[in-house]
Short mmCIF file of C-alpha atoms in Angstrom, two decimals:
data_model
loop_
_atom_site.label_atom_id
_atom_site.label_comp_id
_atom_site.label_asym_id
_atom_site.label_seq_id
_atom_site.Cartn_x
_atom_site.Cartn_y
_atom_site.Cartn_z
CA MET A 1 -36.48 13.98 8.65
CA SER A 2 -33.51 16.30 8.48
CA PHE A 3 -30.35 15.26 6.69
CA HIS A 4 -28.47 14.85 9.99
CA LEU A 5 -31.18 12.70 11.62
CA LYS A 6 -31.36 10.60 8.49
CA THR A 7 -27.60 10.03 8.65
CA VAL A 8 -27.83 9.00 12.31
CA TRP A 9 -30.70 6.64 11.50
CA LEU A 10 -28.78 5.06 8.60
CA ASN A 11 -25.72 4.66 10.84
CA LEU A 12 -27.86 2.90 13.44
CA GLN A 13 -29.23 0.70 10.68
CA PHE A 14 -25.72 -0.14 9.45
CA TRP A 15 -24.30 -0.80 12.92
CA THR A 16 -27.23 -3.11 13.67
CA ILE A 17 -27.25 -5.06 10.41
CA ALA A 18 -23.49 -5.32 9.87
CA PRO A 19 -22.66 -7.08 13.19
CA LEU A 20 -25.64 -9.43 12.76
CA TYR A 21 -24.56 -10.19 9.23
CA SER A 22 -20.97 -10.74 10.45
CA VAL A 23 -22.08 -13.27 13.06
CA VAL A 24 -24.40 -15.18 10.71
CA PHE A 25 -21.90 -15.13 7.85
CA GLY A 26 -19.05 -16.10 10.19
CA VAL A 27 -20.93 -19.14 11.53
CA LEU A 28 -22.07 -20.33 8.11
CA ALA A 29 -18.69 -19.76 6.46
CA THR A 30 -16.87 -21.54 9.31
CA LEU A 31 -19.17 -24.54 9.03
CA TYR A 32 -18.84 -24.66 5.24
CA VAL A 33 -15.06 -24.24 5.14
CA ASN A 34 -14.43 -26.78 7.90
CA PHE A 35 -16.83 -29.32 6.40
CA HIS A 36 -15.09 -28.91 3.08
CA TYR A 37 -11.71 -29.36 4.75
CA LEU A 38 -12.88 -32.49 6.56
CA VAL A 39 -13.87 -33.98 3.23
CA THR A 40 -10.90 -32.88 1.11
CA ARG A 41 -8.06 -32.49 3.68
CA ASP A 42 -6.61 -29.94 1.29
CA ARG A 43 -5.08 -26.96 3.12
CA ARG A 44 -4.53 -24.96 -0.06
CA ARG A 45 -8.18 -25.29 -1.03
CA LYS A 46 -9.14 -24.32 2.50
CA SER A 47 -7.10 -21.13 2.18
CA ARG A 48 -8.74 -20.42 -1.17
CA LEU A 49 -12.19 -20.98 0.29
CA ILE A 50 -11.44 -18.60 3.13
CA ARG A 51 -10.21 -15.96 0.68
CA ARG A 52 -13.38 -16.38 -1.36
CA SER A 53 -15.47 -16.20 1.82
CA LEU A 54 -13.72 -12.99 2.85
CA THR A 55 -14.51 -11.51 -0.56
CA HIS A 56 -18.19 -12.43 -0.17
CA TYR A 57 -18.16 -11.07 3.36
CA GLY A 58 -16.64 -7.79 2.18
CA ARG A 59 -19.27 -7.41 -0.52
CA GLY A 60 -21.97 -8.12 2.04
CA ILE A 61 -20.68 -5.39 4.32
CA LEU A 62 -20.76 -2.97 1.39
CA TRP A 63 -24.39 -3.99 0.81
CA CYS A 64 -25.16 -3.37 4.49
CA SER A 65 -23.96 0.23 4.13
CA TRP A 66 -26.49 1.01 1.37
CA PRO A 67 -28.10 3.58 0.96
CA LEU A 68 -25.81 5.50 3.31
CA ILE A 69 -22.84 4.71 1.12
CA ARG A 70 -23.16 3.98 -2.59
CA VAL A 71 -20.21 2.24 -4.14
CA ARG A 72 -19.30 2.04 -7.81
CA TYR A 73 -16.53 -0.06 -9.30
CA VAL A 74 -14.98 0.94 -12.63
CA ASP A 75 -12.65 -1.45 -14.43
CA THR A 76 -10.74 0.21 -17.26
CA GLU A 77 -9.13 -3.09 -18.29
CA PRO A 78 -11.62 -5.89 -17.62
CA ASN A 79 -9.78 -8.39 -19.82
CA LEU A 80 -6.52 -8.20 -17.89
CA GLN A 81 -5.67 -11.71 -16.74
CA PRO A 82 -4.61 -12.26 -13.13
CA PRO A 83 -2.42 -12.58 -11.23
CA PHE A 84 -1.06 -9.13 -10.65
CA VAL A 85 -0.13 -6.79 -7.83
CA VAL A 86 -2.84 -4.24 -7.02
CA VAL A 87 -1.76 -1.05 -5.27
CA ALA A 88 -4.35 1.36 -3.91
CA ASN A 89 -4.43 4.66 -2.07
CA HIS A 90 -5.52 4.33 1.56
CA ARG A 91 -7.93 6.86 3.03
CA SER A 92 -10.14 4.93 5.38
CA SER A 93 -10.66 1.68 7.26
CA SER A 94 -13.33 0.81 4.70
CA ASP A 95 -10.63 0.30 2.04
CA GLY A 96 -10.08 -3.32 3.02
CA PHE A 97 -13.75 -4.07 2.31
CA LEU A 98 -13.58 -2.26 -1.03
CA MET A 99 -10.98 -4.78 -2.20
CA SER A 100 -13.84 -7.30 -2.35
CA LEU A 101 -15.09 -5.48 -5.45
CA LEU A 102 -12.19 -6.96 -7.42
CA PRO A 103 -13.51 -10.13 -9.05
CA LEU A 104 -10.38 -12.09 -8.23
CA GLU A 105 -8.87 -14.51 -5.77
CA LEU A 106 -6.88 -12.08 -3.72
CA VAL A 107 -4.76 -11.72 -0.62
CA GLN A 108 -4.11 -8.41 1.04
CA VAL A 109 -0.86 -7.10 2.41
CA VAL A 110 -1.76 -6.14 5.97
CA ASN A 111 -0.26 -4.08 8.74
CA ILE A 112 0.29 -5.32 12.29
CA TRP A 113 -3.13 -4.59 13.84
CA PRO A 114 -5.46 -6.76 11.66
CA ALA A 115 -3.38 -9.80 12.54
CA ARG A 116 -3.83 -9.08 16.27
CA VAL A 117 -7.62 -8.63 16.28
CA PRO A 118 -9.37 -11.78 17.58
CA ILE A 119 -11.05 -13.84 14.82
CA MET A 120 -9.78 -11.47 12.12
CA GLY A 121 -6.20 -12.37 13.05
CA GLY A 122 -6.93 -16.07 12.61
CA LEU A 123 -8.59 -15.46 9.24
CA VAL A 124 -5.68 -13.31 8.10
CA ARG A 125 -3.31 -16.14 8.97
CA VAL A 126 -5.30 -18.98 7.41
CA ALA A 127 -6.13 -16.98 4.28
CA GLY A 128 -2.40 -16.41 3.74
CA TYR A 129 -2.56 -12.61 4.00
CA LEU A 130 0.93 -11.11 4.00
CA LYS A 131 1.82 -9.47 7.32
CA VAL A 132 4.46 -7.23 5.83
CA ARG A 133 5.53 -5.57 9.09
CA GLU A 134 6.14 -8.90 10.80
CA MET A 135 8.25 -10.56 8.12
CA SER A 136 11.57 -9.90 6.45
CA HIS A 137 11.51 -8.56 2.91
CA GLU A 138 12.95 -11.86 1.67
CA ASP A 139 10.10 -13.80 3.31
CA PHE A 140 7.58 -11.32 1.93
CA VAL A 141 8.88 -11.80 -1.63
CA ARG A 142 9.05 -15.59 -1.18
CA ASP A 143 5.47 -15.94 0.13
CA GLY A 144 4.12 -13.33 -2.28
CA SER A 145 5.80 -15.06 -5.24
CA GLN A 146 4.25 -18.36 -4.21
CA LEU A 147 0.78 -16.83 -4.03
CA LEU A 148 1.21 -15.16 -7.42
CA ALA A 149 2.45 -18.44 -8.91
CA GLU A 150 -0.79 -20.04 -7.65
CA GLY A 151 -2.75 -17.39 -9.57
CA CYS A 152 -3.65 -15.33 -6.53
CA THR A 153 -3.55 -11.55 -6.88
CA VAL A 154 -1.79 -9.56 -4.15
CA ALA A 155 -3.36 -6.25 -3.05
CA ALA A 156 -1.47 -3.65 -1.05
CA PHE A 157 -1.93 -0.18 0.38
CA PRO A 158 1.63 1.07 -0.03
CA GLU A 159 1.05 4.17 2.12
CA GLY A 160 1.03 1.75 5.05
CA THR A 161 -1.49 3.77 7.01
CA ARG A 162 -4.76 5.59 6.39
CA SER A 163 -4.40 9.20 5.29
CA GLY A 164 -7.91 10.14 6.49
CA SER A 165 -7.96 12.80 3.77
CA ARG A 166 -7.51 13.28 0.05
CA ARG A 167 -3.74 13.52 0.51
CA ILE A 168 -1.67 10.54 -0.61
CA GLY A 169 1.26 9.74 1.65
CA PRO A 170 4.66 8.41 0.58
CA PHE A 171 4.61 4.88 -0.81
CA HIS A 172 6.55 1.95 0.61
CA GLY A 173 8.19 -0.20 -2.02
CA SER A 174 7.66 -3.84 -0.96
CA ALA A 175 4.70 -4.54 -3.27
CA PHE A 176 6.51 -2.99 -6.23
CA ARG A 177 9.62 -5.05 -5.54
CA LEU A 178 7.43 -8.15 -5.41
CA ALA A 179 5.96 -7.31 -8.84
CA GLN A 180 9.41 -6.69 -10.28
CA ALA A 181 10.77 -9.91 -8.77
CA THR A 182 7.98 -11.96 -10.36
CA GLY A 183 7.32 -9.97 -13.55
CA VAL A 184 3.59 -9.57 -12.94
CA PRO A 185 1.76 -6.35 -13.87
CA VAL A 186 1.19 -3.61 -11.31
CA VAL A 187 -2.41 -2.40 -11.28
CA PRO A 188 -3.08 1.03 -9.73
CA LEU A 189 -6.41 1.23 -7.92
CA ALA A 190 -7.80 4.67 -7.19
CA ILE A 191 -10.28 4.94 -4.33
CA ALA A 192 -12.23 8.21 -4.26
CA GLY A 193 -14.83 9.55 -1.86
CA ASN A 194 -14.43 7.44 1.28
CA GLU A 195 -12.10 9.59 3.38
CA ARG A 196 -14.95 10.10 5.92
CA MET A 197 -16.44 6.63 5.73
CA PRO A 198 -15.68 6.51 8.57
CA PRO A 199 -13.41 9.43 9.49
CA ARG A 200 -10.29 8.56 11.47
CA GLY A 201 -11.12 7.87 15.11
CA SER A 202 -14.88 7.68 14.65
CA PRO A 203 -17.32 4.89 13.80
CA PHE A 204 -19.84 7.40 12.39
CA LEU A 205 -20.14 6.91 8.64
CA ARG A 206 -20.73 10.01 6.55
CA PRO A 207 -23.07 9.56 3.58
CA GLY A 208 -21.72 9.70 0.08
CA ARG A 209 -20.52 7.93 -3.00
CA VAL A 210 -17.34 5.92 -3.33
CA VAL A 211 -15.81 5.20 -6.69
CA VAL A 212 -13.16 2.51 -6.99
CA THR A 213 -11.33 2.62 -10.31
CA LYS A 214 -9.00 -0.07 -11.57
CA LEU A 215 -6.61 1.89 -13.77
CA PRO A 216 -4.63 0.46 -16.71
CA ALA A 217 -1.94 -1.99 -15.68
CA ILE A 218 1.75 -1.22 -15.80
CA THR A 219 3.18 -4.34 -17.36
CA GLN A 220 6.66 -5.76 -17.07
CA ALA A 221 7.47 -4.24 -20.47
CA ASN A 222 6.43 -0.81 -19.13
CA TYR A 223 8.47 -0.98 -15.94
CA ALA A 224 11.47 -2.88 -17.29
CA GLY A 225 13.77 0.15 -17.19
CA MET A 226 12.64 1.39 -13.78
CA ASN A 227 14.09 0.69 -10.37
CA PRO A 228 11.60 0.05 -7.52
CA PHE A 229 11.68 3.69 -6.39
CA GLN A 230 10.89 4.96 -9.87
CA LEU A 231 8.08 2.43 -10.25
CA LYS A 232 6.41 3.31 -6.95
CA THR A 233 6.77 7.03 -7.69
CA ASP A 234 5.27 6.52 -11.14
CA VAL A 235 2.30 4.56 -9.77
CA ARG A 236 1.74 7.06 -6.96
CA GLU A 237 1.63 9.91 -9.46
CA THR A 238 -0.72 7.94 -11.70
CA ILE A 239 -3.19 7.46 -8.83
CA GLN A 240 -2.78 11.04 -7.61
CA THR A 241 -3.26 12.53 -11.07
CA TYR A 242 -6.35 10.40 -11.65
CA LEU A 243 -7.89 11.31 -8.29
CA GLU A 244 -7.18 15.01 -8.83
CA SER A 245 -8.88 14.79 -12.21
CA VAL A 246 -12.04 13.14 -10.83
CA GLU A 247 -12.22 15.10 -7.58
CA HIS A 248 -11.37 18.44 -9.17
CA VAL A 249 -8.84 19.45 -6.54
CA ALA A 250 -5.80 21.59 -7.03
CA PRO A 251 -2.58 19.64 -7.64
CA SER A 252 -1.05 18.59 -4.34
CA VAL A 253 1.67 20.84 -3.02
CA ALA A 254 3.06 17.95 -1.04
CA LYS A 255 4.25 15.74 -3.89
CA VAL A 256 6.81 13.30 -2.65
CA GLY A 257 9.95 12.48 -4.61
CA GLY A 258 9.89 11.64 -8.29
CA ARG A 259 9.37 13.66 -11.39
CA ALA A 260 7.08 16.64 -11.43
CA MET B 1 36.81 16.90 -3.51
CA THR B 2 35.51 20.12 -1.97
CA ASP B 3 32.40 20.23 0.21
CA ALA B 4 30.45 21.79 -2.65
CA GLU B 5 31.56 19.04 -5.01
CA LEU B 6 30.59 16.42 -2.46
CA VAL B 7 27.13 17.94 -2.07
CA GLN B 8 26.79 17.99 -5.85
CA ALA B 9 27.87 14.34 -6.08
CA VAL B 10 25.33 13.27 -3.42
CA ASN B 11 22.60 15.15 -5.26
CA ASP B 12 23.68 13.40 -8.48
CA VAL B 13 23.12 10.04 -6.77
CA PHE B 14 19.55 11.02 -5.84
CA ALA B 15 18.84 12.49 -9.27
CA ASP B 16 20.36 9.60 -11.24
CA SER B 17 19.36 6.61 -9.11
CA PHE B 18 15.92 7.80 -8.01
CA GLU B 19 15.02 10.42 -10.64
CA ILE B 20 14.21 12.95 -7.93
CA ASP B 21 13.88 16.52 -9.14
CA ARG B 22 16.94 18.58 -8.26
CA GLU B 23 14.85 21.42 -6.85
CA LYS B 24 13.64 18.99 -4.16
CA LEU B 25 17.24 18.24 -3.13
CA THR B 26 17.56 20.93 -0.48
CA PRO B 27 19.71 20.40 2.63
CA GLU B 28 16.67 20.33 4.92
CA ALA B 29 14.80 17.74 2.81
CA GLN B 30 13.88 14.67 4.88
CA ILE B 31 15.01 11.54 3.08
CA PHE B 32 11.98 9.50 4.16
CA GLY B 33 9.24 12.11 4.36
CA ASP B 34 10.09 14.65 1.67
CA LEU B 35 11.98 12.53 -0.85
CA GLY B 36 9.81 9.43 -0.39
CA LEU B 37 12.49 6.82 0.18
CA ASP B 38 11.60 3.81 2.34
CA SER B 39 13.78 1.41 4.27
CA LEU B 40 14.33 -0.76 1.20
CA ASP B 41 15.27 2.24 -0.93
CA ILE B 42 17.84 3.11 1.74
CA VAL B 43 19.60 -0.18 0.95
CA ASP B 44 19.81 0.92 -2.69
CA LEU B 45 20.91 4.40 -1.62
CA VAL B 46 23.70 3.01 0.55
CA ALA B 47 24.88 0.83 -2.35
CA ALA B 48 24.87 3.84 -4.69
CA ILE B 49 26.71 6.02 -2.14
CA GLN B 50 29.31 3.32 -1.55
CA LYS B 51 29.89 2.98 -5.27
CA ARG B 52 30.03 6.73 -5.94
CA PHE B 53 32.36 7.59 -3.05
CA SER B 54 34.27 4.28 -2.76
CA VAL B 55 33.47 3.99 0.95
CA GLN B 56 32.03 1.25 3.15
CA VAL B 57 29.18 2.68 5.22
CA ARG B 58 26.76 -0.24 5.42
CA ASP B 59 27.82 -1.33 8.90
CA ASP B 60 28.43 2.15 10.31
CA GLU B 61 26.00 2.83 13.19
CA ARG B 62 26.13 6.57 12.44
CA VAL B 63 24.16 5.96 9.25
CA ARG B 64 21.08 5.23 11.38
CA ALA B 65 21.01 8.82 12.64
CA ILE B 66 20.77 10.31 9.15
CA ARG B 67 17.38 11.90 8.52
CA SER B 68 17.92 14.81 6.15
CA LEU B 69 20.15 15.49 3.17
CA GLN B 70 22.20 17.84 5.36
CA ASP B 71 22.80 14.94 7.77
CA LEU B 72 24.01 12.86 4.83
CA TYR B 73 26.29 15.64 3.54
CA ASN B 74 27.77 16.08 7.04
CA TYR B 75 28.26 12.35 7.46
CA LEU B 76 30.10 11.98 4.15
CA ILE B 77 32.25 15.06 4.87
CA LEU B 78 33.15 13.42 8.21
CA ILE B 79 34.01 10.13 6.48
CA ARG B 80 36.18 11.97 3.98
CA THR B 81 38.01 13.79 6.81
CA GLU B 82 38.61 10.48 8.63
CA GLN B 83 39.95 8.92 5.43
CA ASN B 84 42.30 11.85 4.86
CA LYS B 85 43.68 11.54 8.42
CA ALA B 86 44.24 7.78 8.11
#
């Protein structure tokens, strides 16, 4: 079987198994969460269960993509205690699933479209995901602070949209302002290898390896003297420098802002 | 303040408040795209500009049309001219 035919076959396999898995998981998770809620009547626990279910679902989807896509998670600071704000580069629609590799209770900061997709939109709402484009910055910091106070980590893709390439776009500052407002560490997360898994505008997954690396945290003591712009620029450069070092690409000519 | 001094003062705001390299502060640089500021950073920028130039620009609709550093220079030169006439 040629490489191309094998890729087509593995895509067919993924696009058969993943929807089936989604339906089965969705039914079972819905039954479990609602039964639990009927017994406990605890909305906060329901939200936590949904977040945990989404994490399990995400990991399952990553399993479904094997052996087409092989994913590795590297944690450079496994003893770091949550909560914190995770900020990752954003290359592909698979990034949301890769967040499930983090062994944490976590909510994601999401754009407009996930909240408008049927089923997913409801889950996003009940899980307490932060719809940053549909709320004021004050509401974002208030809700984010509450989640962090409950021990829940907040994960964001500060580029706001997928780059579809190895380029990192300019960062938005909301997540960094949330970290500074609450004093929690900022954890850079570098995602390498998935820019064509799938490519923008196509469902066809290209084979390859994805490496997700949790880089050392920037603690409150580290960012105390920085304003939000300096912090986001610093984190962006940390991720970019790391990715350039592991992907062996020439330094980007399109560096945005900040120090060289 | 001459136009050149005003341009220098605006560049000082970007270099001091945002630690942006001075070689990036060219007139055609896009404040959002090239310099990496977002809508929240603009609030900080406006505060820094108001403090540096002792002007009130927060509620001025013309601020919304500013995209590049040249736009910002032109806007502040216009404000200065209006202040001198008043």
